[in-house]
Coordinates of C-alpha atoms and ligand atoms in Angstrom, one line a residue:
X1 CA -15.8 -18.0 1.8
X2 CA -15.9 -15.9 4.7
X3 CA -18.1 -16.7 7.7
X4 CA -19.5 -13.9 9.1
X5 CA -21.9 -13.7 12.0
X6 CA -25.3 -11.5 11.0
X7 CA -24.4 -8.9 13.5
X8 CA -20.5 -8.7 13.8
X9 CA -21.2 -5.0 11.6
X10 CA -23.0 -3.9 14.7
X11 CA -21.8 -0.6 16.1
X12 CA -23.4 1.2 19.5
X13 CA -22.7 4.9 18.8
X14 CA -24.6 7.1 16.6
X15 CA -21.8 8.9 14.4
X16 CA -18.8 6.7 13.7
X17 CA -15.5 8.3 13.3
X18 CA -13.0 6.7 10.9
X19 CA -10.9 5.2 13.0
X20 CA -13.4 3.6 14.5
X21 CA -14.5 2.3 11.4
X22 CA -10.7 1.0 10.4
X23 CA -11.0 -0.8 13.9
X24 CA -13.8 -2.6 13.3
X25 CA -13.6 -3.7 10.4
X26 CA -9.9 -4.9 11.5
X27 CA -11.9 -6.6 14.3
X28 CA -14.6 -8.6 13.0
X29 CA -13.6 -9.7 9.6
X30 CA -11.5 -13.1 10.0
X31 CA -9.3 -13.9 6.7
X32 CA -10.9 -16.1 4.0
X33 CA -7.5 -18.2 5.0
X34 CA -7.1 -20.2 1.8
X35 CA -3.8 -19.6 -0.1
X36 CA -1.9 -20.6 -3.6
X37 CA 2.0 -20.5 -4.2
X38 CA 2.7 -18.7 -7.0
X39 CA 6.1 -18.0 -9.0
X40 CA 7.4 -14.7 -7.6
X41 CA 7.1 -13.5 -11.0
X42 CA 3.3 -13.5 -9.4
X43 CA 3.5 -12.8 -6.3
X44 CA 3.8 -8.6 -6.9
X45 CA 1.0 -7.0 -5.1
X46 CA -0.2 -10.4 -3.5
X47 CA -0.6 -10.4 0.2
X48 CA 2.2 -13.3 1.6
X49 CA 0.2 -16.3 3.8
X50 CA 2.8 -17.3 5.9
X51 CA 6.5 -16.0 7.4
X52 CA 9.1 -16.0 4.7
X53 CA 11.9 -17.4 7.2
X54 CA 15.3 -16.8 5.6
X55 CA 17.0 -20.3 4.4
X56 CA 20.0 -18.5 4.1
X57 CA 22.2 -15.5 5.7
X58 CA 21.8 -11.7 3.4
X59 CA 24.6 -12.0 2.3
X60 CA 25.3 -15.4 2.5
X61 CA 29.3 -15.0 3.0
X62 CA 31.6 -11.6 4.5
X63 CA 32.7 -9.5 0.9
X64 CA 34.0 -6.2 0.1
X65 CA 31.4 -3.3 -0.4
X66 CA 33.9 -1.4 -2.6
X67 CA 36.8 -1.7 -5.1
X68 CA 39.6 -1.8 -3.2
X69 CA 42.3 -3.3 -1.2
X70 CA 41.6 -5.7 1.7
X71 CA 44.2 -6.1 4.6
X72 CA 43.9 -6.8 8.4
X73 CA 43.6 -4.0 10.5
X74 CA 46.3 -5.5 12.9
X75 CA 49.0 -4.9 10.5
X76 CA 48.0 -1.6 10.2
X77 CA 50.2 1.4 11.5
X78 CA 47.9 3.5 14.4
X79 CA 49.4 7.3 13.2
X80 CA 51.6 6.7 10.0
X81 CA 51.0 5.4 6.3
X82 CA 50.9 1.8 6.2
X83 CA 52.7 0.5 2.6
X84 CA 52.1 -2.8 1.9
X85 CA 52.5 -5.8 -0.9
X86 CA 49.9 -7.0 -2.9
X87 CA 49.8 -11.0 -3.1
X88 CA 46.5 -11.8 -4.7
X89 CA 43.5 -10.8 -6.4
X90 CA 39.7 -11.6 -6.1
X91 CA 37.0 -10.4 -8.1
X92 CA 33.2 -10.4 -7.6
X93 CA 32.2 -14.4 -7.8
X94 CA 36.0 -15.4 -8.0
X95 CA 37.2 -18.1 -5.1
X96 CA 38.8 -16.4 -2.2
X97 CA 41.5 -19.3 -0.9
X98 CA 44.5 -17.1 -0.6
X99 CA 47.4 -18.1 1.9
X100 CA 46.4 -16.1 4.9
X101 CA 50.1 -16.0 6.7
X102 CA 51.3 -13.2 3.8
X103 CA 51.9 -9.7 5.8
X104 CA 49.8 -8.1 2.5
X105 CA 47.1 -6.7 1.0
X106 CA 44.8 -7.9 -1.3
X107 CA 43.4 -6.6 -4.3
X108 CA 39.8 -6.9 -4.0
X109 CA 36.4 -5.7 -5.7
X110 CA 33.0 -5.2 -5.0
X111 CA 30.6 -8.3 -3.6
X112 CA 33.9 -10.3 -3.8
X113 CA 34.4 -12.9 -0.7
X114 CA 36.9 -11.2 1.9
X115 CA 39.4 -13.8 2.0
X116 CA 40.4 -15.9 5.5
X117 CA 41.8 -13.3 7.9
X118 CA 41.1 -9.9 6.3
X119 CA 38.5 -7.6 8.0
X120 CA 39.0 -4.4 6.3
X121 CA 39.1 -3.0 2.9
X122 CA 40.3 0.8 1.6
X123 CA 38.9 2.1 -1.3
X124 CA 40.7 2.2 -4.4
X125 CA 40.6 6.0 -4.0
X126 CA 42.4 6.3 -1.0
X127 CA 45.3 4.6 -2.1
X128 CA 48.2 5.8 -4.1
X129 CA 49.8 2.6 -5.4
X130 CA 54.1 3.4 -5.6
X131 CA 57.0 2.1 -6.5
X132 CA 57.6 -1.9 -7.1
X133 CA 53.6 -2.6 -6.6
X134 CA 53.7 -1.5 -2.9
X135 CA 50.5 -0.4 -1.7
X136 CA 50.1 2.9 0.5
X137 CA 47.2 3.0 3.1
X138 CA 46.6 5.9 5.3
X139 CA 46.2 5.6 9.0
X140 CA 42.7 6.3 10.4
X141 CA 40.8 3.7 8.7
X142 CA 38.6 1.8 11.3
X143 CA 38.7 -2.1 11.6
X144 CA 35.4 -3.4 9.6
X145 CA 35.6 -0.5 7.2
X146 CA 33.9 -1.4 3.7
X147 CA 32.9 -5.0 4.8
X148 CA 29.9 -6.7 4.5
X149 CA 29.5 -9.1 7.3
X150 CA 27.8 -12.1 6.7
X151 CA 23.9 -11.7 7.6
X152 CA 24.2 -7.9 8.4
X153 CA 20.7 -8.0 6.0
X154 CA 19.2 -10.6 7.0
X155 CA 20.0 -13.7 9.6
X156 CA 19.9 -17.0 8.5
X157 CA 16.3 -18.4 9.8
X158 CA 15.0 -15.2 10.6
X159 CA 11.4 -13.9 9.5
X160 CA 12.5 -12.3 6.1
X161 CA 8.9 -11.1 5.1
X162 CA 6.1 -11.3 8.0
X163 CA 2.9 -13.1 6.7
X164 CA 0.4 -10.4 5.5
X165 CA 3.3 -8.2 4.0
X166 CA 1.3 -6.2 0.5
X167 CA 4.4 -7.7 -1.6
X168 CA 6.0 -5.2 -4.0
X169 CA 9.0 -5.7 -6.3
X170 CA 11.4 -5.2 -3.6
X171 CA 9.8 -7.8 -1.6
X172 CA 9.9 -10.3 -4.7
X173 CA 13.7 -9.1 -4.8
X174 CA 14.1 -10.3 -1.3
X175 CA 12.4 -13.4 -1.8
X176 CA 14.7 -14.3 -5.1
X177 CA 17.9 -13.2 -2.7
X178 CA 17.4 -16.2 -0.2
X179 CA 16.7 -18.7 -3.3
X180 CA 12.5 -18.7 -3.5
X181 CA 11.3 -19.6 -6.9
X182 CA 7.9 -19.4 -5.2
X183 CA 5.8 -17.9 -2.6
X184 CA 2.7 -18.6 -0.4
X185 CA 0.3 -16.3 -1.2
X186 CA -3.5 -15.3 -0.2
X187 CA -5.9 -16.5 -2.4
X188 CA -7.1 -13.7 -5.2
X189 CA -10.7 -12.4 -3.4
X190 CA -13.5 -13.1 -4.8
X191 CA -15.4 -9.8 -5.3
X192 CA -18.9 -9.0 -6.9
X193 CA -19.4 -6.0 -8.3
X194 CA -22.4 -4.0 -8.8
X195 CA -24.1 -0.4 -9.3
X196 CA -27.6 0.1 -8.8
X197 CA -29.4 2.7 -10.0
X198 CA -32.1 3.3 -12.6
X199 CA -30.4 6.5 -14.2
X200 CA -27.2 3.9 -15.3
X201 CA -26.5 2.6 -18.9
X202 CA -23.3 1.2 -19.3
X203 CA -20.4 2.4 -21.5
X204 CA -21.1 1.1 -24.9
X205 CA -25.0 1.0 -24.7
X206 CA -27.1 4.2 -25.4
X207 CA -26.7 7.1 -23.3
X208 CA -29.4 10.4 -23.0
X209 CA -31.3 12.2 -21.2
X210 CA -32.1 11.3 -18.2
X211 CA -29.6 8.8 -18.6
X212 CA -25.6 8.8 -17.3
X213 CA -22.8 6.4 -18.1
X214 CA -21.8 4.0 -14.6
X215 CA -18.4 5.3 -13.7
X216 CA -18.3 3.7 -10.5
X217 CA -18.2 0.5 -11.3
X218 CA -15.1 0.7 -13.3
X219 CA -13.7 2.6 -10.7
X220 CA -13.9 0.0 -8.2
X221 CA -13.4 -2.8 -10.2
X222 CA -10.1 -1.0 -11.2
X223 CA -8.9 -0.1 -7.5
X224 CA -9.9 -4.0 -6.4
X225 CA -8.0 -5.4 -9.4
X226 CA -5.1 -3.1 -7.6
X227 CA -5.8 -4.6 -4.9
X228 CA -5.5 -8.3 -6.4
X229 CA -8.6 -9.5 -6.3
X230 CA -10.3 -11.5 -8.8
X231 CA -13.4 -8.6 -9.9
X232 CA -16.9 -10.0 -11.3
X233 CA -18.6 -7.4 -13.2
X234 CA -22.2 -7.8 -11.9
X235 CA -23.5 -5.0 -14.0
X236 CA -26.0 -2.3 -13.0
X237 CA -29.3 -3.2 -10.6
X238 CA -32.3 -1.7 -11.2
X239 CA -33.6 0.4 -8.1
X240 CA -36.4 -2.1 -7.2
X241 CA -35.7 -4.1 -3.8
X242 CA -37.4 -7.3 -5.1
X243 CA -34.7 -8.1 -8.1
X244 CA -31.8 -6.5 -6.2
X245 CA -32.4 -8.6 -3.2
X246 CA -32.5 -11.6 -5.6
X247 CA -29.3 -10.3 -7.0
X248 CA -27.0 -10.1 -3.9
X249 CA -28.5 -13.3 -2.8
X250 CA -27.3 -15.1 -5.5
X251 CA -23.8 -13.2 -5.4
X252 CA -23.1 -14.3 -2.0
X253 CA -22.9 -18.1 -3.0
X254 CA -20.0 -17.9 -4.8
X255 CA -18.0 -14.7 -3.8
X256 CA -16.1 -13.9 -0.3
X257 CA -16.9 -9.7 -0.6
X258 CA -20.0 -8.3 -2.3
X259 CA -20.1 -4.3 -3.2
X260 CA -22.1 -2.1 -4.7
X261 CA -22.6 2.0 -5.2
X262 CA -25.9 3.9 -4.9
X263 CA -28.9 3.3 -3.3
X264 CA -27.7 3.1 0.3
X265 CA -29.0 6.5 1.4
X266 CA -32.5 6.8 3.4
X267 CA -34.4 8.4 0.1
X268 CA -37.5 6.4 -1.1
X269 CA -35.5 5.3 -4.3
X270 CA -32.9 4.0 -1.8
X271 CA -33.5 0.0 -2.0
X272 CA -30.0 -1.2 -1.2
X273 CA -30.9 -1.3 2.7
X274 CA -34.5 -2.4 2.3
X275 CA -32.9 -5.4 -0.2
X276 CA -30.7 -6.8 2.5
X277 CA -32.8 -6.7 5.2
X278 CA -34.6 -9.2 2.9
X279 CA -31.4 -11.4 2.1
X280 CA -29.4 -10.7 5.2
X281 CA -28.8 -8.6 7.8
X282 CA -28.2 -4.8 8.1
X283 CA -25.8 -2.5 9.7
X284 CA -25.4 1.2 8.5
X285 CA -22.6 2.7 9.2
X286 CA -22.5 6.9 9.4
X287 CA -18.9 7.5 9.2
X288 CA -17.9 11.0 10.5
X289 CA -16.3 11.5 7.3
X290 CA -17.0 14.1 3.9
X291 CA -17.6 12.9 1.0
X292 CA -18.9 9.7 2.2
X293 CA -22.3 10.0 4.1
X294 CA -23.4 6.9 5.0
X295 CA -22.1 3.1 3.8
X296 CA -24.3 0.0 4.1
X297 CA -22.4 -2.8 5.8
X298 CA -24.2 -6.3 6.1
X299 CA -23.9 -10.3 5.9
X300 CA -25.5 -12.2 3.4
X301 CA -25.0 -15.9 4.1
X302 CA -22.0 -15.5 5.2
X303 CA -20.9 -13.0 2.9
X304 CA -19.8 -9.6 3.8
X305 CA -21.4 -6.9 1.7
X306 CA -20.8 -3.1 1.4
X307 CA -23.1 -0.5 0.0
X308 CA -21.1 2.7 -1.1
X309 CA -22.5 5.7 -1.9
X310 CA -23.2 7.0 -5.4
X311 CA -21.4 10.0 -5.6
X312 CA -18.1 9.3 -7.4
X313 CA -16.1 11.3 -4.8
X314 CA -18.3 9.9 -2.3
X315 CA -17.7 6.3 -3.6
X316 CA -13.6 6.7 -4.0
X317 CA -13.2 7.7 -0.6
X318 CA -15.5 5.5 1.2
X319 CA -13.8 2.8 -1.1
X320 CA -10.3 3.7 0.4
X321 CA -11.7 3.9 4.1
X322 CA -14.2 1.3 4.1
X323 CA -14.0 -1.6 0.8
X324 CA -9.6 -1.7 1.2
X325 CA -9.6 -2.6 4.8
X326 CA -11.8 -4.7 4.4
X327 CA -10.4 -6.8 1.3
X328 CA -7.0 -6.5 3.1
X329 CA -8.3 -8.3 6.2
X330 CA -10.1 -10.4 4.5
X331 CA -7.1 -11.9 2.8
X332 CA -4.8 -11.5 5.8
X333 CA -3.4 -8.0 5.8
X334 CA -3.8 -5.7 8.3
X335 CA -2.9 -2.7 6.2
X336 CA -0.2 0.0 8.3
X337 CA -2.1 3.3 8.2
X338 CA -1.0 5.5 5.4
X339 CA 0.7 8.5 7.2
X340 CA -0.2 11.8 5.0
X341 CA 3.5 13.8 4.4
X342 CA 3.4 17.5 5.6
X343 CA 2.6 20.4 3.1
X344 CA 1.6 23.6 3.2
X345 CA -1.8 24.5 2.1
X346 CA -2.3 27.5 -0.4
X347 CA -6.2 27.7 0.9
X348 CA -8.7 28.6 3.2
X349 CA -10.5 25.8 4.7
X350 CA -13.8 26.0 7.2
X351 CA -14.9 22.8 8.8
X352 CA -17.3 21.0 11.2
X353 CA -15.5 19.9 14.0
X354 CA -15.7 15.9 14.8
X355 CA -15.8 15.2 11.3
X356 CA -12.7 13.9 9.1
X357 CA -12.7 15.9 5.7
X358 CA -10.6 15.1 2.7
X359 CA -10.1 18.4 0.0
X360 CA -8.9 17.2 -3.4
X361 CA -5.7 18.8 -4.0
X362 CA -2.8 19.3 -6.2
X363 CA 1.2 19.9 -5.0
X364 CA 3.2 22.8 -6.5
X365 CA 6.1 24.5 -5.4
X366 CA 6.2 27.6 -4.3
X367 CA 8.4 30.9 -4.9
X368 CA 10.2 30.0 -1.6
X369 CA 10.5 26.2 -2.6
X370 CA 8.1 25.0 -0.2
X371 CA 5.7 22.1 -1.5
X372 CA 2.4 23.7 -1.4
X373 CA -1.3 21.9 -1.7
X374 CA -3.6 24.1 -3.6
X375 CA -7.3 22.4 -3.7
X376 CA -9.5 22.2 -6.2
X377 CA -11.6 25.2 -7.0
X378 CA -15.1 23.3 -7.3
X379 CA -16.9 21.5 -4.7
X380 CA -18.8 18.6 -5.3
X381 CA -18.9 15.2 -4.2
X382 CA -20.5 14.5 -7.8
X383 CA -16.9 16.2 -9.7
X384 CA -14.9 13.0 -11.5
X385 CA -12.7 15.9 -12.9
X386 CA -11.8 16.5 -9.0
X387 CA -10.3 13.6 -8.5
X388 CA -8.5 13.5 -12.1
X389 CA -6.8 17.1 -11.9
X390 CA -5.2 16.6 -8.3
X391 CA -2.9 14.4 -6.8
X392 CA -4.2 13.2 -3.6
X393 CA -5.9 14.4 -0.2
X394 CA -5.5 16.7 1.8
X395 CA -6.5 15.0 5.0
X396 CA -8.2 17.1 7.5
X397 CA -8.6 15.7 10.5
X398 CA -11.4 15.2 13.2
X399 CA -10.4 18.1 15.9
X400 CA -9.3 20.9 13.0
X401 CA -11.9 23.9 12.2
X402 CA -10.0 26.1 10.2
X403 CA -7.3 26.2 8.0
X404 CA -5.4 29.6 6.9
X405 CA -3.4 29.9 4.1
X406 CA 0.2 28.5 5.3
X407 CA -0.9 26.0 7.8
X408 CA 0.9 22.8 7.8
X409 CA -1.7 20.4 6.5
X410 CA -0.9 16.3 5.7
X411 CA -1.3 15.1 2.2
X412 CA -2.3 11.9 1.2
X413 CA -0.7 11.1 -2.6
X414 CA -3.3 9.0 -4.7
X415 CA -0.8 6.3 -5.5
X416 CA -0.6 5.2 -1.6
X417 CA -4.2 4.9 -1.2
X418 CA -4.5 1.7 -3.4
Ligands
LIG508 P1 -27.4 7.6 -4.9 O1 -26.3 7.3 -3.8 O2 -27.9 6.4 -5.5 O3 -28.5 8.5 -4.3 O4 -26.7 8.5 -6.0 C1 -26.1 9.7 -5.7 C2 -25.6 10.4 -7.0 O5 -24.5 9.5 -7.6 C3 -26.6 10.5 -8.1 O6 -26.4 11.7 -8.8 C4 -26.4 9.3 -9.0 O7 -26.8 9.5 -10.3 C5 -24.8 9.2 -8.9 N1 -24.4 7.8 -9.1 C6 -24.9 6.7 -8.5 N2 -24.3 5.6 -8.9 C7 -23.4 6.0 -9.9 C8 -22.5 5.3 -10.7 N3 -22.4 4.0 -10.7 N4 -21.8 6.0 -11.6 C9 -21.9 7.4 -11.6 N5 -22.7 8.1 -10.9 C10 -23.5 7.4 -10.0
LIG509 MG1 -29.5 5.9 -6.8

């Protein structure tokens, strides 16, 4: 479980702006450190615990990248057709002792080993094979053409895959090219779950007036599962600090990250904060950042904890800014920040300067073929059909006011915010 010091949430400024936020939590939370090696059938979306150093050269011997002909370049002519014999054959997986004194080609074909000697290969299509098997090569072809040295992908005891790497298929590709059957991995999280709130039933129980169904929850519990963790569904808190306090107290003995929505604003039915002053220690957290408002940060035992807001919108983005750094670190990732890909908007856009903003949007192209992001016609930080109907954020940064019709505006796609 993670050790956390009461205070290591502590920030000095009033309003704190999202980077900010990424670079603390990138500061003061150490990695749980415990890890499991797991077939790399498993090891997709795990977060690698130590260096994958290459055992062997990518790839491991020099072969053709084409079908083809291999000869060396020295027997080439500089300004005239070259026409040579053809004294062997290799294919893909085939041995490749062929004398090397012969003054010949060699028929060759792709991933085949180059044979002793040979440096170069032309492509089957660039030859015209004549009369009595003679090969005809064009001049121009420069020495190393269509070869694949030995380790020109990766050196033999290099760092294949750093440790902290997010591993995705092409990492577990990389990792069955040098020979792994398994991999170091972080250890799943532990995270708890919950939602607080005294309007909540749960899908499945009886829902009316002035009742809702907890969306939330899911939600998070989905985008942690994404994030490989191993979710406990905590259920939903009542809004009464005694009980919740109770609650997250007992969740912090056997989890390494509790969170929970609602409850963390400053309203008198807001017990999240008055709960852990009782089990643990406080820090809020105003992010400069809309829809958020304020998250809950604290320590309980040891145990980080993170209070989201209740509004869905709210909630998802705060969960994306706040709960996956966190997690990330936690296990030993220090995520690269997710860049947003230039589009045009197809809106108008008024904002308060300081503050980051995110407008749900979806892409289209336009008559011109431009990608455009057209938002979403409703506000709302409350909207689940907001974040259903688009594909991602248009991310609109701290020092921007205004946006006309268009401007040149970054998109954030939903898939790369998991
Ligand atoms: P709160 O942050 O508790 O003041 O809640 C703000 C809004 O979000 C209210 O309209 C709540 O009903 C709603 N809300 C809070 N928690 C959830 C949840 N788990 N699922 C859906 N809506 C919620
Ligand atoms: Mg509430």
């Amino acid at each position: 479980m993670a050790q956390l010091s009461d205070d290591c949430f502590a920030f000095g400024g009033r309003m704190m702006s999202v980077d900010e936020a990424l670079a603390l939590i990138a500061s003061r939370i150490t990695p749980i450190g415990a890890s499991e090696s797991v077939p790399i059938m498993q090891a997709d979306g795990r977060i690698l615990a130590r260096d994958l150093v290459a055992p062997i050269a990518l790839p491991p011997f020099t072969n053709s990248a084409v079908d083809g002909y291999a000869v060396r370049h020295a027997q080439l002519h500089a300004h005239d057709v070259t026409r040579l014999g053809v004294s062997g054959r290799i294919e893909a997986g085939a041995d490749a002792a062929i004398a090397p004194s012969d003054a010949t080609a060699i028929r060759i074909f792709t991933g085949a080993q180059m044979p002793e000697g040979y440096d170069t290969v032309f492509m089957q299509e660039d030859v015209v094979v004549g009369a009595e098997g003679l090969v005809e090569l064009p001049s121009g072809l420069k020495i190393g053409a269509n070869v694949r040295p030995a380790g020109e992908d990766i050196e033999k005891g290099s760092i294949a895959i750093p440790a902290g790497a997010r591993l995705a298929p092409q990492h577990v590709a990389l990792a069955a090219a040098l020979g792994k059957t398994a991999l170091d991995v972080a250890k799943r999280l532990r995270v708890a779950v919950f939602s607080t709130g005294n309007e909540l039933v749960s899908p499945g129980e009886e829902q009316k007036p002035p009742r809702i169904y907890d969306s939330n929850r899911f939600m998070l519990m989905a985008m942690l599962q994404r994030l490989g963790c191993d979710v406990a569904d905590l259920g939903i808190l009542r809004d009464e600090r005694a009980s919740l306090a109770a609650a997250l107290r007992s969740a912090a003995c056997d989890h390494d990250l509790i969170v929970t929505s609602g409850g963390v604003s400053t309203g008198e039915a807001d017990h999240v904060k008055g709960a852990l002053e009782d089990c643990g220690s406080l820090t809020f957290w105003r992010i400069a950042i809309k829809p958020g408002r304020p998250v809950a940060m604290g320590v309980i035992d040891g145990t980080p904890f993170i209070g989201l807001p209740g509004n869905p919108a709210a909630s998802f983005i705060t969960q994306v800014y706040v709960v996956r750094p966190a997690v990330l670190a936690l296990m030993g990732s220090a995520p690269a920040p997710v860049t947003p890909l230039p589009v045009r908007a197809a809106f108008n856009y008024k904002k308060k300067e300081g503050r980051r903003e995110y407008a749900r949007a979806t892409l289209r192209r336009a008559g011109d073929g431009v990608i455009e992001a057209v938002r979403f016609p409703r506000e709302g930080a409350g909207l689940l059909s907001s974040l259903v109907e688009t594909d991602g954020l248009v991310e609109l940064r701290e020092d921007i006011t205004r946006i006309e019709p268009g401007a040149s505006v970054g998109f954030l796609p939903y898939a790369c915010l998991f």
